[in-house]
Structure formats: C-alpha cells, structure tokens
C-alpha cells in the first residue's frame, strides 16, 4: 500500500508540475515543486487532467486499431492452411491470436470449444502469435506444420494440454496428433511458416495488440481471456451488425 501511495503521489506531482509549467513556463522546476508541496490541493486537478489525457490517448489508439481491422480484415480472417475449426463457411469468423505459453490463452480454450459445439455458424481462425519467448516461436512453427497436414487442432489441443511448449511437449503433441514428423520438420524451417509468423506479428502491430489472447470477431477487435459467454455475446453482436 505504501508503494502504491508513493507511486500515485509521484504521478500526481509530475502531472501537477506539467500543468503549472504549461501555465507559467518561466517558473523554474524547483519553484514549481515547492509550490506544489505548499499547495497540495492542486494535485487532484492535475491527476484528473492526466487521467483525461491518458484516456484520450487510449481511445485514439483503440480507434486507430479498429480502423486497421477494417483495412486488414481479409488477411486477418484468412487461415493458414488448416489452422481453423468450426464451419468453414460460417457467417461469423472468430480470429484468435494465441501463444502456447500463454495461460490466458489456455483458459480461453474451453470457451472456444463450447462455441464450436453450440454454434454451427461460427468459423474459428487460429493465428499463431508467439510473443512469450523462443519456446513459443518453436511451438508456433510446429502448429503451422500441423496445419499443413490437416492436423492443426489435434496438435493444438495436445500441446496446450501439456501445460508448456517445451521440446518434449512438442514431440509428444506431434506424436499424439499423428504428424508425419519428416514433413513437419521440413515445414518448421520453411519460408512459408516463417512468413506466416512474421505476417502475424505485423498484423498485431498494426492492430495495436499488446499481448495474448487477442481477438477479431466479426471485424471487431477485443483483448484478453474470454469464456464461452463472452465469445457468444461478441458473435451475437457481429450477427446483429453492431
């Protein structure tokens, strides 16, 4: 609590210093600081200004990202080989940007499975978005190799069930999914697989994604873990054109 209060006080002092410096640019910094310490009543106003400015920046960033979804929607919704599930001709596409080392991604899997089971009009497109380290990148490459063999979902579920994308877990998931490992190893190092991961990272940057899981549902950008109801609600809004 002490650390939190110190952080808030520091932010308030900084914001108030900025506010006073804008109003009286000729005042030296130490004079402004002394004034603030003598008149702490100005700190709430400064914090309100700071919060409003940060909110404005966040809203602009989100608006820009949403605009980017419209520009790149076709690319976002096009799966790599067999990296999709559900109805291939579904009326609503749910795009999931996932990382095999991400606990929040793993927590979202039951919701995705339930959505597929309950909604025959949904298509799920999986985008490999490894951002949590070298193991994630290797796992993403193997997942795309599995997609080329039409065994993406089996590999995907087996690897998430293992708990972490270690080399041992990847080998076990590949065996469980029935991959031709000779073909898979060639695909893992291929330009196509490398290009897909690079393209996904570029899409993530263009859409201002800060982590995983991230979603594009019916052209709308969403962040964070989602259970079945959260996904179903987003699909319903997409169908309603909202």
PDB file of C-alpha atoms in Angstrom:
ATOM      1  CA  UNK A   1       0.000   0.000   0.000  1.00  0.00           C
ATOM      2  CA  UNK A   2       2.860   2.368   0.824  1.00  0.00           C
ATOM      3  CA  UNK A   3       4.413   1.712  -2.577  1.00  0.00           C
ATOM      4  CA  UNK A   4       1.078   2.309  -4.286  1.00  0.00           C
ATOM      5  CA  UNK A   5       0.569   5.592  -2.464  1.00  0.00           C
ATOM      6  CA  UNK A   6       4.100   6.672  -3.315  1.00  0.00           C
ATOM      7  CA  UNK A   7       3.516   5.872  -6.971  1.00  0.00           C
ATOM      8  CA  UNK A   8       0.240   7.799  -7.006  1.00  0.00           C
ATOM      9  CA  UNK A   9       1.850  10.759  -5.273  1.00  0.00           C
ATOM     10  CA  UNK A  10       4.717  10.736  -7.739  1.00  0.00           C
ATOM     11  CA  UNK A  11       2.296  10.663 -10.660  1.00  0.00           C
ATOM     12  CA  UNK A  12       0.287  13.471  -9.131  1.00  0.00           C
ATOM     13  CA  UNK A  13       3.370  15.613  -8.562  1.00  0.00           C
ATOM     14  CA  UNK A  14       4.542  15.001 -12.102  1.00  0.00           C
ATOM     15  CA  UNK A  15       1.141  15.848 -13.552  1.00  0.00           C
ATOM     16  CA  UNK A  16       0.833  18.970 -11.438  1.00  0.00           C
ATOM     17  CA  UNK A  17       4.345  20.065 -12.393  1.00  0.00           C
ATOM     18  CA  UNK A  18       3.457  19.694 -16.046  1.00  0.00           C
ATOM     19  CA  UNK A  19       0.235  21.649 -15.558  1.00  0.00           C
ATOM     20  CA  UNK A  20       1.943  24.540 -13.784  1.00  0.00           C
ATOM     21  CA  UNK A  21       4.821  24.566 -16.244  1.00  0.00           C
ATOM     22  CA  UNK A  22       2.298  24.975 -19.067  1.00  0.00           C
ATOM     23  CA  UNK A  23       0.593  27.826 -17.246  1.00  0.00           C
ATOM     24  CA  UNK A  24       3.810  29.538 -16.136  1.00  0.00           C
ATOM     25  CA  UNK A  25       6.687  28.399 -18.346  1.00  0.00           C
ATOM     26  CA  UNK A  26       9.068  30.965 -16.858  1.00  0.00           C
ATOM     27  CA  UNK A  27       8.978  29.363 -13.391  1.00  0.00           C
ATOM     28  CA  UNK A  28      11.963  27.115 -12.573  1.00  0.00           C
ATOM     29  CA  UNK A  29      11.232  23.476 -11.725  1.00  0.00           C
ATOM     30  CA  UNK A  30      12.236  23.750  -8.054  1.00  0.00           C
ATOM     31  CA  UNK A  31       9.898  26.707  -7.560  1.00  0.00           C
ATOM     32  CA  UNK A  32       7.032  24.710  -9.063  1.00  0.00           C
ATOM     33  CA  UNK A  33       7.818  21.730  -6.836  1.00  0.00           C
ATOM     34  CA  UNK A  34       7.947  23.900  -3.737  1.00  0.00           C
ATOM     35  CA  UNK A  35       4.621  25.459  -4.674  1.00  0.00           C
ATOM     36  CA  UNK A  36       3.019  22.054  -5.058  1.00  0.00           C
ATOM     37  CA  UNK A  37       4.274  20.880  -1.711  1.00  0.00           C
ATOM     38  CA  UNK A  38       2.829  24.011  -0.127  1.00  0.00           C
ATOM     39  CA  UNK A  39      -0.477  23.740  -2.061  1.00  0.00           C
ATOM     40  CA  UNK A  40      -1.308  20.033  -2.441  1.00  0.00           C
ATOM     41  CA  UNK A  41      -4.920  20.936  -3.207  1.00  0.00           C
ATOM     42  CA  UNK A  42      -3.942  21.343  -6.883  1.00  0.00           C
ATOM     43  CA  UNK A  43      -2.927  17.683  -7.132  1.00  0.00           C
ATOM     44  CA  UNK A  44      -6.450  16.287  -7.716  1.00  0.00           C
ATOM     45  CA  UNK A  45      -6.943  18.656 -10.651  1.00  0.00           C
ATOM     46  CA  UNK A  46      -3.596  17.596 -12.080  1.00  0.00           C
ATOM     47  CA  UNK A  47      -4.457  13.915 -11.707  1.00  0.00           C
ATOM     48  CA  UNK A  48      -7.802  14.466 -13.423  1.00  0.00           C
ATOM     49  CA  UNK A  49      -6.040  16.188 -16.304  1.00  0.00           C
ATOM     50  CA  UNK A  50      -3.502  13.376 -16.534  1.00  0.00           C
ATOM     51  CA  UNK A  51      -6.219  10.694 -16.495  1.00  0.00           C
ATOM     52  CA  UNK A  52      -8.246  12.518 -19.130  1.00  0.00           C
ATOM     53  CA  UNK A  53      -5.191  12.823 -21.370  1.00  0.00           C
ATOM     54  CA  UNK A  54      -4.314   9.143 -20.975  1.00  0.00           C
ATOM     55  CA  UNK A  55      -7.910   8.141 -21.671  1.00  0.00           C
ATOM     56  CA  UNK A  56      -7.907  10.269 -24.806  1.00  0.00           C
ATOM     57  CA  UNK A  57      -4.699   8.614 -25.996  1.00  0.00           C
ATOM     58  CA  UNK A  58      -6.079   5.139 -25.272  1.00  0.00           C
ATOM     59  CA  UNK A  59      -9.316   5.889 -27.109  1.00  0.00           C
ATOM     60  CA  UNK A  60      -7.413   7.210 -30.128  1.00  0.00           C
ATOM     61  CA  UNK A  61      -5.146   4.162 -30.181  1.00  0.00           C
ATOM     62  CA  UNK A  62      -8.162   1.851 -29.994  1.00  0.00           C
ATOM     63  CA  UNK A  63      -9.977   3.778 -32.734  1.00  0.00           C
ATOM     64  CA  UNK A  64      -6.897   3.582 -34.956  1.00  0.00           C
ATOM     65  CA  UNK A  65      -6.577  -0.142 -34.252  1.00  0.00           C
ATOM     66  CA  UNK A  66     -10.247  -0.723 -35.062  1.00  0.00           C
ATOM     67  CA  UNK A  67      -9.795   1.177 -38.308  1.00  0.00           C
ATOM     68  CA  UNK A  68      -6.867  -1.108 -39.045  1.00  0.00           C
ATOM     69  CA  UNK A  69      -9.090  -4.169 -38.627  1.00  0.00           C
ATOM     70  CA  UNK A  70     -11.253  -2.925 -41.465  1.00  0.00           C
ATOM     71  CA  UNK A  71      -8.224  -2.378 -43.669  1.00  0.00           C
ATOM     72  CA  UNK A  72      -6.694  -5.794 -42.956  1.00  0.00           C
ATOM     73  CA  UNK A  73      -9.815  -7.864 -42.250  1.00  0.00           C
ATOM     74  CA  UNK A  74      -9.469 -10.141 -45.271  1.00  0.00           C
ATOM     75  CA  UNK A  75      -5.892 -11.037 -44.319  1.00  0.00           C
ATOM     76  CA  UNK A  76      -6.797 -11.464 -40.644  1.00  0.00           C
ATOM     77  CA  UNK A  77      -9.684 -13.835 -41.397  1.00  0.00           C
ATOM     78  CA  UNK A  78      -7.818 -15.987 -43.937  1.00  0.00           C
ATOM     79  CA  UNK A  79      -6.427 -19.073 -42.151  1.00  0.00           C
ATOM     80  CA  UNK A  80      -3.024 -20.572 -42.798  1.00  0.00           C
ATOM     81  CA  UNK A  81      -3.634 -23.963 -44.427  1.00  0.00           C
ATOM     82  CA  UNK A  82      -5.817 -25.942 -41.990  1.00  0.00           C
ATOM     83  CA  UNK A  83      -5.468 -23.649 -38.965  1.00  0.00           C
ATOM     84  CA  UNK A  84      -9.208 -23.281 -38.457  1.00  0.00           C
ATOM     85  CA  UNK A  85     -12.151 -25.065 -36.841  1.00  0.00           C
ATOM     86  CA  UNK A  86     -15.914 -24.977 -36.945  1.00  0.00           C
ATOM     87  CA  UNK A  87     -17.904 -24.195 -40.074  1.00  0.00           C
ATOM     88  CA  UNK A  88     -15.501 -23.298 -42.924  1.00  0.00           C
ATOM     89  CA  UNK A  89     -18.314 -21.242 -44.473  1.00  0.00           C
ATOM     90  CA  UNK A  90     -19.591 -19.752 -41.221  1.00  0.00           C
ATOM     91  CA  UNK A  91     -21.374 -16.410 -41.207  1.00  0.00           C
ATOM     92  CA  UNK A  92     -19.204 -15.095 -38.343  1.00  0.00           C
ATOM     93  CA  UNK A  93     -15.446 -15.562 -38.108  1.00  0.00           C
ATOM     94  CA  UNK A  94     -13.709 -15.569 -34.725  1.00  0.00           C
ATOM     95  CA  UNK A  95      -9.987 -14.952 -35.125  1.00  0.00           C
ATOM     96  CA  UNK A  96      -7.872 -15.935 -32.117  1.00  0.00           C
ATOM     97  CA  UNK A  97      -4.294 -14.646 -31.790  1.00  0.00           C
ATOM     98  CA  UNK A  98      -2.703 -17.120 -29.364  1.00  0.00           C
ATOM     99  CA  UNK A  99       0.613 -18.110 -27.787  1.00  0.00           C
ATOM    100  CA  UNK A 100       1.219 -21.641 -26.472  1.00  0.00           C
ATOM    101  CA  UNK A 101       2.951 -20.307 -23.366  1.00  0.00           C
ATOM    102  CA  UNK A 102       0.024 -18.020 -22.504  1.00  0.00           C
ATOM    103  CA  UNK A 103      -2.097 -19.102 -19.539  1.00  0.00           C
ATOM    104  CA  UNK A 104      -4.925 -16.757 -20.514  1.00  0.00           C
ATOM    105  CA  UNK A 105      -4.999 -18.376 -23.957  1.00  0.00           C
ATOM    106  CA  UNK A 106      -5.253 -21.800 -22.350  1.00  0.00           C
ATOM    107  CA  UNK A 107      -8.055 -20.526 -20.114  1.00  0.00           C
ATOM    108  CA  UNK A 108      -9.985 -19.430 -23.216  1.00  0.00           C
ATOM    109  CA  UNK A 109      -9.878 -22.840 -24.916  1.00  0.00           C
ATOM    110  CA  UNK A 110     -12.978 -24.292 -23.187  1.00  0.00           C
ATOM    111  CA  UNK A 111     -14.962 -21.258 -24.338  1.00  0.00           C
ATOM    112  CA  UNK A 112     -13.814 -21.753 -27.927  1.00  0.00           C
ATOM    113  CA  UNK A 113     -14.671 -25.464 -27.806  1.00  0.00           C
ATOM    114  CA  UNK A 114     -18.128 -24.752 -26.381  1.00  0.00           C
ATOM    115  CA  UNK A 115     -18.766 -22.094 -29.015  1.00  0.00           C
ATOM    116  CA  UNK A 116     -17.872 -24.529 -31.805  1.00  0.00           C
ATOM    117  CA  UNK A 117     -20.136 -27.174 -30.284  1.00  0.00           C
ATOM    118  CA  UNK A 118     -23.135 -24.866 -29.778  1.00  0.00           C
ATOM    119  CA  UNK A 119     -22.935 -22.543 -32.784  1.00  0.00           C
ATOM    120  CA  UNK A 120     -22.837 -24.266 -36.197  1.00  0.00           C
ATOM    121  CA  UNK A 121     -22.497 -20.912 -37.948  1.00  0.00           C
ATOM    122  CA  UNK A 122     -19.137 -19.942 -36.464  1.00  0.00           C
ATOM    123  CA  UNK A 123     -15.714 -20.346 -38.013  1.00  0.00           C
ATOM    124  CA  UNK A 124     -12.633 -20.156 -35.775  1.00  0.00           C
ATOM    125  CA  UNK A 125      -9.376 -18.984 -37.354  1.00  0.00           C
ATOM    126  CA  UNK A 126      -6.237 -19.532 -35.281  1.00  0.00           C
ATOM    127  CA  UNK A 127      -3.357 -17.113 -35.776  1.00  0.00           C
ATOM    128  CA  UNK A 128      -0.009 -18.062 -34.315  1.00  0.00           C
ATOM    129  CA  UNK A 129       1.222 -15.046 -32.359  1.00  0.00           C
ATOM    130  CA  UNK A 130       4.275 -16.142 -30.341  1.00  0.00           C
ATOM    131  CA  UNK A 131       5.331 -13.285 -28.073  1.00  0.00           C
ATOM    132  CA  UNK A 132       6.434 -15.034 -24.874  1.00  0.00           C
ATOM    133  CA  UNK A 133       9.834 -16.365 -25.831  1.00  0.00           C
ATOM    134  CA  UNK A 134      11.766 -18.781 -28.057  1.00  0.00           C
ATOM    135  CA  UNK A 135       9.733 -21.840 -26.983  1.00  0.00           C
ATOM    136  CA  UNK A 136       6.573 -20.095 -28.161  1.00  0.00           C
ATOM    137  CA  UNK A 137       8.122 -19.477 -31.570  1.00  0.00           C
ATOM    138  CA  UNK A 138       9.148 -23.123 -31.985  1.00  0.00           C
ATOM    139  CA  UNK A 139       5.688 -24.272 -30.900  1.00  0.00           C
ATOM    140  CA  UNK A 140       4.038 -21.886 -33.367  1.00  0.00           C
ATOM    141  CA  UNK A 141       6.178 -23.253 -36.196  1.00  0.00           C
ATOM    142  CA  UNK A 142       5.149 -26.825 -35.356  1.00  0.00           C
ATOM    143  CA  UNK A 143       1.493 -25.813 -35.153  1.00  0.00           C
ATOM    144  CA  UNK A 144       1.673 -24.354 -38.653  1.00  0.00           C
ATOM    145  CA  UNK A 145       3.400 -27.531 -39.858  1.00  0.00           C
ATOM    146  CA  UNK A 146       0.481 -29.483 -38.364  1.00  0.00           C
ATOM    147  CA  UNK A 147      -1.933 -27.161 -40.182  1.00  0.00           C
ATOM    148  CA  UNK A 148      -0.251 -28.060 -43.476  1.00  0.00           C
ATOM    149  CA  UNK A 149      -1.043 -31.722 -42.739  1.00  0.00           C
ATOM    150  CA  UNK A 150      -4.646 -31.010 -41.784  1.00  0.00           C
ATOM    151  CA  UNK A 151      -3.968 -31.879 -38.136  1.00  0.00           C
ATOM    152  CA  UNK A 152      -3.784 -28.438 -36.583  1.00  0.00           C
ATOM    153  CA  UNK A 153      -6.488 -28.768 -33.977  1.00  0.00           C
ATOM    154  CA  UNK A 154      -5.268 -32.161 -32.725  1.00  0.00           C
ATOM    155  CA  UNK A 155      -1.741 -30.798 -32.276  1.00  0.00           C
ATOM    156  CA  UNK A 156      -3.034 -27.503 -30.846  1.00  0.00           C
ATOM    157  CA  UNK A 157      -5.122 -29.196 -28.168  1.00  0.00           C
ATOM    158  CA  UNK A 158      -2.448 -31.760 -27.292  1.00  0.00           C
ATOM    159  CA  UNK A 159       0.227 -29.097 -26.823  1.00  0.00           C
ATOM    160  CA  UNK A 160      -1.963 -26.851 -24.677  1.00  0.00           C
ATOM    161  CA  UNK A 161      -2.887 -29.881 -22.572  1.00  0.00           C
ATOM    162  CA  UNK A 162       0.823 -30.467 -21.898  1.00  0.00           C
ATOM    163  CA  UNK A 163       0.986 -27.208 -19.941  1.00  0.00           C
ATOM    164  CA  UNK A 164       4.067 -25.652 -21.537  1.00  0.00           C
ATOM    165  CA  UNK A 165       5.573 -25.633 -25.041  1.00  0.00           C
ATOM    166  CA  UNK A 166       8.781 -27.457 -24.157  1.00  0.00           C
ATOM    167  CA  UNK A 167      10.590 -29.522 -26.778  1.00  0.00           C
ATOM    168  CA  UNK A 168       9.406 -32.697 -25.064  1.00  0.00           C
ATOM    169  CA  UNK A 169       5.794 -31.472 -25.080  1.00  0.00           C
ATOM    170  CA  UNK A 170       6.013 -30.553 -28.776  1.00  0.00           C
ATOM    171  CA  UNK A 171       7.356 -34.015 -29.669  1.00  0.00           C
ATOM    172  CA  UNK A 172       4.593 -35.669 -27.642  1.00  0.00           C
ATOM    173  CA  UNK A 173       1.891 -33.464 -29.176  1.00  0.00           C
ATOM    174  CA  UNK A 174       3.173 -34.192 -32.677  1.00  0.00           C
ATOM    175  CA  UNK A 175       3.017 -37.928 -31.968  1.00  0.00           C
ATOM    176  CA  UNK A 176      -0.464 -37.681 -30.462  1.00  0.00           C
ATOM    177  CA  UNK A 177      -1.720 -35.687 -33.455  1.00  0.00           C
ATOM    178  CA  UNK A 178      -0.238 -38.277 -35.822  1.00  0.00           C
ATOM    179  CA  UNK A 179       2.061 -35.887 -37.680  1.00  0.00           C
ATOM    180  CA  UNK A 180       4.462 -37.064 -40.316  1.00  0.00           C
ATOM    181  CA  UNK A 181       7.493 -35.716 -38.464  1.00  0.00           C
ATOM    182  CA  UNK A 182       9.757 -35.775 -41.524  1.00  0.00           C
ATOM    183  CA  UNK A 183       7.371 -33.492 -43.409  1.00  0.00           C
ATOM    184  CA  UNK A 184       6.755 -31.423 -40.295  1.00  0.00           C
ATOM    185  CA  UNK A 185      10.442 -30.772 -39.700  1.00  0.00           C
ATOM    186  CA  UNK A 186      10.800 -29.513 -43.255  1.00  0.00           C
ATOM    187  CA  UNK A 187       7.798 -27.243 -42.834  1.00  0.00           C
ATOM    188  CA  UNK A 188       9.041 -25.865 -39.492  1.00  0.00           C
ATOM    189  CA  UNK A 189      12.028 -24.292 -41.235  1.00  0.00           C
ATOM    190  CA  UNK A 190      10.225 -23.292 -44.401  1.00  0.00           C
ATOM    191  CA  UNK A 191       9.815 -19.786 -45.776  1.00  0.00           C
ATOM    192  CA  UNK A 192       6.042 -20.213 -45.744  1.00  0.00           C
ATOM    193  CA  UNK A 193       5.923 -20.872 -41.997  1.00  0.00           C
ATOM    194  CA  UNK A 194       8.436 -18.115 -41.260  1.00  0.00           C
ATOM    195  CA  UNK A 195       6.461 -15.706 -43.420  1.00  0.00           C
ATOM    196  CA  UNK A 196       3.206 -16.529 -41.651  1.00  0.00           C
ATOM    197  CA  UNK A 197       4.646 -15.755 -38.215  1.00  0.00           C
ATOM    198  CA  UNK A 198       6.219 -12.513 -39.450  1.00  0.00           C
ATOM    199  CA  UNK A 199       2.923 -11.527 -41.078  1.00  0.00           C
ATOM    200  CA  UNK A 200       1.001 -12.239 -37.877  1.00  0.00           C
ATOM    201  CA  UNK A 201       3.377 -10.066 -35.866  1.00  0.00           C
ATOM    202  CA  UNK A 202       2.924  -7.257 -38.375  1.00  0.00           C
ATOM    203  CA  UNK A 203      -0.839  -7.605 -38.091  1.00  0.00           C
ATOM    204  CA  UNK A 204      -0.527  -7.489 -34.315  1.00  0.00           C
ATOM    205  CA  UNK A 205       1.486  -4.274 -34.521  1.00  0.00           C
ATOM    206  CA  UNK A 206      -0.972  -2.720 -36.957  1.00  0.00           C
ATOM    207  CA  UNK A 207      -3.866  -3.629 -34.657  1.00  0.00           C
ATOM    208  CA  UNK A 208      -2.075  -2.354 -31.516  1.00  0.00           C
ATOM    209  CA  UNK A 209      -2.119  -5.759 -29.835  1.00  0.00           C
ATOM    210  CA  UNK A 210      -0.266  -5.710 -26.534  1.00  0.00           C
ATOM    211  CA  UNK A 211      -0.441  -9.414 -25.752  1.00  0.00           C
ATOM    212  CA  UNK A 212      -2.386 -12.635 -25.988  1.00  0.00           C
ATOM    213  CA  UNK A 213      -5.076 -13.669 -26.355  1.00  0.00           C
ATOM    214  CA  UNK A 214      -6.353 -11.041 -28.776  1.00  0.00           C
ATOM    215  CA  UNK A 215      -9.432 -11.478 -30.944  1.00  0.00           C
ATOM    216  CA  UNK A 216     -11.065 -10.177 -34.078  1.00  0.00           C
ATOM    217  CA  UNK A 217     -14.738 -11.162 -34.075  1.00  0.00           C
ATOM    218  CA  UNK A 218     -16.934 -10.025 -36.901  1.00  0.00           C
ATOM    219  CA  UNK A 219     -14.462  -7.263 -37.639  1.00  0.00           C
ATOM    220  CA  UNK A 220     -14.287  -6.035 -34.033  1.00  0.00           C
ATOM    221  CA  UNK A 221     -11.057  -6.061 -32.030  1.00  0.00           C
ATOM    222  CA  UNK A 222     -11.097  -7.487 -28.493  1.00  0.00           C
ATOM    223  CA  UNK A 223      -8.386  -8.190 -25.915  1.00  0.00           C
ATOM    224  CA  UNK A 224      -7.947 -10.642 -23.066  1.00  0.00           C
ATOM    225  CA  UNK A 225      -9.254 -14.031 -22.000  1.00  0.00           C
ATOM    226  CA  UNK A 226     -12.824 -14.914 -23.000  1.00  0.00           C
ATOM    227  CA  UNK A 227     -15.157 -17.607 -21.724  1.00  0.00           C
ATOM    228  CA  UNK A 228     -17.991 -19.092 -23.760  1.00  0.00           C
ATOM    229  CA  UNK A 229     -20.464 -16.350 -22.871  1.00  0.00           C
ATOM    230  CA  UNK A 230     -18.017 -13.597 -23.742  1.00  0.00           C
ATOM    231  CA  UNK A 231     -17.361 -15.153 -27.140  1.00  0.00           C
ATOM    232  CA  UNK A 232     -21.032 -15.903 -27.765  1.00  0.00           C
ATOM    233  CA  UNK A 233     -22.006 -12.306 -26.943  1.00  0.00           C
ATOM    234  CA  UNK A 234     -19.391 -10.966 -29.369  1.00  0.00           C
ATOM    235  CA  UNK A 235     -20.653 -13.338 -32.084  1.00  0.00           C
ATOM    236  CA  UNK A 236     -24.241 -12.217 -31.468  1.00  0.00           C
ATOM    237  CA  UNK A 237     -23.219  -8.570 -31.850  1.00  0.00           C
ATOM    238  CA  UNK A 238     -21.421  -9.441 -35.077  1.00  0.00           C
ATOM    239  CA  UNK A 239     -24.548 -11.125 -36.439  1.00  0.00           C
ATOM    240  CA  UNK A 240     -26.598  -8.109 -35.494  1.00  0.00           C
ATOM    241  CA  UNK A 241     -24.161  -5.894 -37.365  1.00  0.00           C
ATOM    242  CA  UNK A 242     -23.157  -3.936 -34.259  1.00  0.00           C
TER     243      UNK A 242
END
